[in-house]
Coordinates of C-alpha atoms and ligand atoms in Angstrom, one line a residue:
M285 CA -194.9 -134.6 22.4
K286 CA -195.7 -137.4 20.2
E287 CA -197.9 -139.9 21.8
A288 CA -200.2 -142.4 19.9
L289 CA -203.2 -143.8 19.8
A290 CA -204.0 -147.1 18.0
P291 CA -206.3 -146.4 14.6
E292 CA -209.2 -149.0 15.7
V293 CA -208.6 -147.8 19.8
A294 CA -209.1 -143.9 18.2
A295 CA -212.1 -145.3 16.1
A296 CA -213.9 -146.9 18.7
L297 CA -213.3 -144.1 21.2
A298 CA -214.9 -141.4 18.7
E299 CA -217.7 -143.6 17.9
G300 CA -218.8 -144.4 21.6
R301 CA -217.7 -147.9 21.2
P302 CA -216.3 -149.7 24.3
V303 CA -212.6 -149.9 25.2
V304 CA -210.5 -151.3 27.8
A305 CA -207.4 -150.1 28.9
L306 CA -204.7 -153.0 29.9
E307 CA -201.4 -152.1 31.8
S308 CA -197.7 -153.4 30.1
T309 CA -195.4 -153.5 33.3
V310 CA -197.4 -157.0 33.9
I311 CA -195.8 -158.1 30.8
T312 CA -192.4 -156.1 31.2
H313 CA -191.9 -156.8 34.9
G314 CA -194.5 -159.2 36.4
L315 CA -194.4 -162.1 34.4
A316 CA -191.6 -164.3 32.9
R317 CA -191.1 -164.9 29.4
P318 CA -192.4 -166.4 27.1
E319 CA -195.3 -166.4 29.3
N320 CA -195.9 -163.2 29.6
L321 CA -197.1 -162.5 26.1
E322 CA -199.4 -165.7 26.3
V323 CA -201.3 -164.1 29.0
A324 CA -200.7 -160.7 27.1
R325 CA -202.5 -162.8 24.0
A326 CA -205.0 -164.0 26.3
M327 CA -205.9 -160.9 28.0
T328 CA -206.5 -158.9 24.7
G329 CA -208.5 -162.0 23.2
A330 CA -210.6 -161.9 26.5
V331 CA -211.4 -158.5 25.9
R332 CA -212.6 -158.7 22.2
E333 CA -214.6 -162.2 23.4
G334 CA -216.1 -159.8 25.7
G335 CA -217.1 -157.2 22.8
A336 CA -214.5 -154.6 23.6
V337 CA -211.4 -153.0 21.9
P338 CA -208.6 -153.6 23.7
A339 CA -205.7 -151.0 24.9
V340 CA -202.4 -152.4 25.9
I341 CA -200.7 -148.9 27.0
A342 CA -196.9 -148.9 26.9
I343 CA -193.9 -146.6 26.2
R344 CA -192.3 -147.2 22.9
R345 CA -189.5 -145.3 22.2
G346 CA -190.2 -142.6 24.1
R347 CA -194.1 -142.1 22.6
V348 CA -196.7 -143.0 24.7
R349 CA -198.9 -145.5 22.9
V350 CA -202.4 -146.4 23.8
G351 CA -202.9 -149.4 21.6
L352 CA -200.3 -151.6 20.6
S353 CA -200.6 -154.4 17.3
D354 CA -199.9 -157.9 18.3
R355 CA -196.0 -157.0 16.3
E356 CA -195.5 -154.4 18.9
L357 CA -196.8 -156.5 21.8
A358 CA -194.4 -159.1 20.8
A359 CA -191.5 -156.8 20.5
L360 CA -192.5 -155.6 24.2
A361 CA -192.5 -158.8 25.3
E362 CA -189.2 -160.6 24.2
G363 CA -187.4 -156.9 24.4
A364 CA -185.1 -156.9 27.5
E365 CA -184.2 -153.6 27.7
A366 CA -187.6 -151.6 28.8
E367 CA -187.5 -149.4 32.5
K368 CA -191.0 -149.2 34.4
A369 CA -192.4 -146.4 34.4
S370 CA -194.3 -145.0 36.9
L371 CA -195.6 -141.7 37.8
W372 CA -192.2 -140.2 39.3
N373 CA -190.3 -141.2 35.9
L374 CA -192.9 -140.8 33.3
A375 CA -191.8 -137.7 32.0
A376 CA -188.2 -138.0 32.2
L377 CA -188.5 -142.3 30.0
V378 CA -191.4 -140.2 27.4
A379 CA -188.5 -137.1 27.4
G380 CA -185.8 -139.3 27.3
G381 CA -186.8 -141.3 24.2
R382 CA -187.2 -145.0 26.0
D383 CA -189.0 -148.2 26.1
A384 CA -190.9 -148.8 29.3
G385 CA -193.8 -150.7 30.7
T386 CA -196.3 -148.6 32.6
T387 CA -197.8 -149.2 35.8
V388 CA -201.2 -149.1 37.4
A389 CA -200.9 -146.1 38.2
A390 CA -199.2 -144.6 34.6
T391 CA -201.5 -146.7 32.6
A392 CA -204.8 -145.5 34.5
H393 CA -203.6 -141.9 34.5
L394 CA -202.7 -142.0 30.2
A395 CA -205.9 -144.1 30.2
A396 CA -208.1 -141.9 31.1
R397 CA -206.4 -138.8 29.9
A398 CA -207.1 -140.8 26.1
G399 CA -210.6 -141.4 27.3
I400 CA -211.2 -144.7 27.8
A401 CA -212.9 -145.1 30.9
V402 CA -212.0 -149.0 32.1
F403 CA -208.8 -150.5 32.7
A404 CA -208.1 -154.1 33.7
T405 CA -204.8 -155.3 35.4
G406 CA -204.1 -158.2 37.9
G407 CA -203.0 -156.7 41.5
I408 CA -202.4 -153.0 42.1
G409 CA -199.0 -152.2 44.1
G410 CA -199.7 -151.0 47.3
V411 CA -197.9 -150.6 50.7
H412 CA -195.6 -153.2 51.7
P413 CA -194.7 -154.5 55.4
A414 CA -191.7 -152.7 56.6
P415 CA -188.8 -151.2 55.7
Y416 CA -191.8 -148.5 54.2
D417 CA -192.2 -148.7 50.5
E418 CA -195.4 -147.6 48.9
S419 CA -196.6 -147.6 45.3
A420 CA -197.9 -144.3 43.7
D421 CA -200.8 -147.3 42.0
L422 CA -202.5 -145.7 45.2
A423 CA -202.2 -141.6 45.5
G424 CA -202.3 -142.6 41.5
L425 CA -205.6 -144.1 41.6
A426 CA -207.4 -141.5 44.0
R427 CA -206.9 -138.2 41.3
T428 CA -207.7 -140.7 38.1
P429 CA -211.3 -141.2 37.2
I430 CA -211.3 -144.4 35.5
V431 CA -212.9 -147.7 36.9
V432 CA -210.1 -150.3 37.3
V433 CA -210.7 -154.5 37.8
S434 CA -208.4 -156.1 39.8
S435 CA -208.3 -159.4 42.3
G436 CA -207.0 -157.2 45.0
M437 CA -203.7 -156.1 46.2
K438 CA -199.9 -158.2 44.8
S439 CA -200.1 -160.7 47.8
I440 CA -196.7 -159.8 48.8
L441 CA -198.1 -156.5 50.5
D442 CA -199.4 -155.5 53.6
L443 CA -203.0 -155.8 53.2
A444 CA -204.7 -154.4 55.4
A445 CA -202.2 -151.3 55.3
T446 CA -203.3 -151.2 52.2
L447 CA -207.2 -151.4 52.4
E448 CA -206.3 -148.5 55.0
R449 CA -204.4 -145.9 52.8
L450 CA -207.2 -146.3 49.8
E451 CA -210.0 -145.1 52.6
S452 CA -208.1 -142.4 53.5
L453 CA -206.9 -141.3 50.1
G454 CA -210.9 -141.3 49.3
V455 CA -210.3 -143.9 46.6
A456 CA -213.9 -145.8 45.6
V457 CA -213.7 -149.5 46.6
V458 CA -216.6 -152.1 45.8
G459 CA -216.2 -155.8 46.1
Y460 CA -217.4 -158.0 42.8
R461 CA -220.2 -160.4 44.5
T462 CA -217.8 -160.3 47.5
E463 CA -218.4 -157.6 50.9
R464 CA -214.5 -159.1 51.7
L465 CA -211.2 -158.2 50.2
P466 CA -209.8 -160.7 47.2
A467 CA -206.5 -161.7 48.3
F468 CA -205.1 -162.2 44.9
H469 CA -203.9 -165.5 44.8
S470 CA -206.8 -165.9 47.1
P471 CA -210.4 -165.2 46.7
T472 CA -211.0 -164.4 50.1
S473 CA -210.2 -162.3 53.0
P474 CA -210.8 -161.1 56.1
Y475 CA -210.8 -158.0 55.7
P476 CA -214.6 -155.9 55.0
L477 CA -214.9 -154.2 51.8
P478 CA -216.8 -151.2 51.9
A479 CA -219.6 -151.6 49.1
R480 CA -220.2 -154.5 47.4
V481 CA -221.7 -155.0 43.6
E482 CA -223.6 -157.6 42.0
D483 CA -223.2 -156.6 38.2
P484 CA -221.2 -154.6 35.5
Q485 CA -224.5 -152.7 35.0
E486 CA -223.7 -152.0 38.7
V487 CA -220.0 -151.2 38.3
A488 CA -221.1 -148.3 35.2
A489 CA -224.0 -146.8 37.6
V490 CA -221.3 -146.5 40.5
L491 CA -218.8 -144.5 38.1
A492 CA -221.6 -142.2 36.9
T493 CA -222.5 -141.5 40.7
Q494 CA -219.0 -140.8 41.2
R495 CA -218.9 -138.3 38.4
A496 CA -222.0 -137.0 38.9
L497 CA -221.1 -136.1 42.7
G498 CA -217.6 -134.2 41.3
L499 CA -215.6 -137.5 43.2
P500 CA -212.1 -136.9 41.4
G501 CA -210.7 -140.4 41.8
A502 CA -210.8 -144.0 40.2
V503 CA -213.9 -147.0 41.1
L504 CA -211.6 -149.8 41.4
V505 CA -213.8 -152.7 41.5
F506 CA -212.1 -155.8 43.3
N507 CA -212.8 -159.1 41.2
P508 CA -212.0 -162.5 43.3
V509 CA -210.0 -165.2 41.4
S510 CA -212.0 -168.3 40.3
R511 CA -210.9 -171.4 41.6
G512 CA -208.1 -169.3 43.7
L513 CA -206.1 -170.7 47.2
P514 CA -206.7 -170.6 50.3
F515 CA -205.7 -167.3 52.8
D516 CA -204.0 -168.5 55.0
E517 CA -202.1 -171.1 52.8
V518 CA -200.7 -168.1 50.4
R519 CA -200.1 -166.7 54.2
G520 CA -197.8 -169.0 55.2
W521 CA -195.9 -168.6 51.9
V522 CA -195.7 -165.0 51.7
E523 CA -194.3 -165.1 55.5
A524 CA -192.0 -167.3 54.2
A525 CA -190.9 -165.6 51.1
N526 CA -190.1 -162.2 53.4
R527 CA -188.6 -164.3 56.4
E528 CA -186.1 -165.7 53.4
A529 CA -185.5 -162.2 52.0
R530 CA -184.4 -160.6 54.7
E531 CA -182.1 -162.8 56.3
R532 CA -180.6 -162.8 52.4
G533 CA -180.6 -159.3 52.3
I534 CA -182.7 -159.0 49.3
G535 CA -184.7 -155.2 48.8
G536 CA -185.2 -152.8 46.6
K537 CA -185.6 -153.9 42.8
A538 CA -184.5 -157.7 43.5
L539 CA -186.9 -157.8 46.2
T540 CA -190.8 -158.4 44.1
P541 CA -189.0 -160.8 41.1
F542 CA -188.0 -162.6 44.1
L543 CA -190.9 -163.1 46.3
L544 CA -193.3 -164.4 43.6
R545 CA -190.2 -166.3 42.5
R546 CA -190.3 -168.0 46.3
L547 CA -194.1 -167.9 46.2
A548 CA -194.4 -170.0 43.3
E549 CA -191.5 -172.3 44.3
L550 CA -193.7 -172.7 47.6
S551 CA -196.8 -173.5 45.8
G552 CA -195.5 -176.1 43.3
G553 CA -196.7 -173.0 40.4
R554 CA -200.5 -172.7 42.0
T555 CA -199.6 -169.2 42.6
D556 CA -198.7 -168.8 39.0
E557 CA -201.1 -171.1 37.3
V558 CA -203.9 -168.7 39.6
N559 CA -202.1 -165.6 38.4
R560 CA -202.6 -166.4 34.4
R561 CA -206.8 -166.8 35.3
L562 CA -207.1 -164.3 37.1
L563 CA -205.4 -161.5 34.8
V564 CA -207.5 -162.8 32.1
E565 CA -210.9 -163.0 34.4
N566 CA -210.4 -159.8 34.9
A567 CA -209.9 -158.5 31.0
R568 CA -213.0 -160.5 30.8
L569 CA -214.9 -158.3 33.4
A570 CA -213.9 -155.4 32.0
A571 CA -214.6 -155.8 29.0
A572 CA -218.1 -156.5 30.2
I573 CA -218.6 -153.7 32.6
A574 CA -217.0 -151.4 29.3
A575 CA -220.0 -152.2 26.8
A576 CA -222.1 -151.6 29.7
L577 CA -221.2 -147.8 30.4
A578 CA -221.2 -147.9 26.3
R579 CA -224.9 -148.7 26.7
R580 CA -225.6 -145.5 29.5
Ligands
PSU285 N1 -199.2 -157.2 40.6 C1 -198.6 -158.2 39.8 N2 -197.2 -158.0 39.3 C2 -196.6 -156.4 38.7 C3 -197.3 -155.8 39.6 C4 -198.5 -156.0 40.4 O1 -198.5 -158.8 40.3 O2 -196.0 -157.0 37.8 C5 -196.7 -154.2 38.3 C6 -198.5 -153.4 38.5 O3 -197.8 -152.6 37.3 C7 -198.8 -152.0 39.5 C8 -196.6 -152.4 39.7 O4 -198.5 -151.0 39.5 O5 -196.5 -153.6 39.9 C9 -196.4 -152.0 41.1 O6 -195.7 -151.2 41.1 P1 -194.7 -150.1 42.6 O7 -195.1 -150.8 43.9 O8 -193.4 -150.2 42.3 O9 -195.1 -149.2 42.5
MN286 MN1 -191.7 -148.2 46.0

């Protein structure tokens, strides 16, 4: 199989220098053009400022790419034909020679395989309100040894049910300077987390201990966004958007883009602004964690 590590990423890994993996579904499907490329560049920039090497993971013409050049990043962001690769279609897309953005589940798998210990994203997938729909991110994280920094799960999900599934699946969860689940656009929510950490060194210690104990899965670091939106206000918009989607019969692949667009409209653009900020903040924290791991 064709698999390619960018030379810069390969060198950093060989020398034990910090590397941070970044997902690409947020580029191909999560954000609209041209904002997707701007945010992707801001994330890779934040990783570099933190002293780590960024490795955007994606599928390009059937090749697993770990680390894209700026030109390749632009091609991915501007191309319209990329698929969304999760675990159930990853092998078929690679075998079929396709282009794809990789979800959290697929990115975590490919990053861990390449020897990368830390991965940053915006929000993980999870359990949707009915009808039944659960992201492969949850089961994927349960068996993939990597630190994943996010601001919680996407606001459009059932947060309580997603947190319960993480517990059932045995995914290690820590709040970064918080006891409560951050709710993506909101820095907090009513849902308590099982553990709290204060700094990147503590995250590095949890990962090392997770491995020493023979636990197989990810360490999920939930990082509250700065200057986020009030929880109740976001919940109100999410409920309104979901109601509207049901009334208009919108479902399947069209549902998430519809909900995100409605949230942006209902909030006067504030959800998009917060989304951009949390992606960059998570990239920055991931770089600090990767640096702490490299020093151990
Ligand atoms: N969160 C966002 N936008 C996104 C995603 C998450 O705000 O685009 C992406 C991530 O790549 C995540 C994926 O892994 O959606 C989950 O998709 P699914 O529910 O189909 O597994
Ligand atoms: Mn699904």
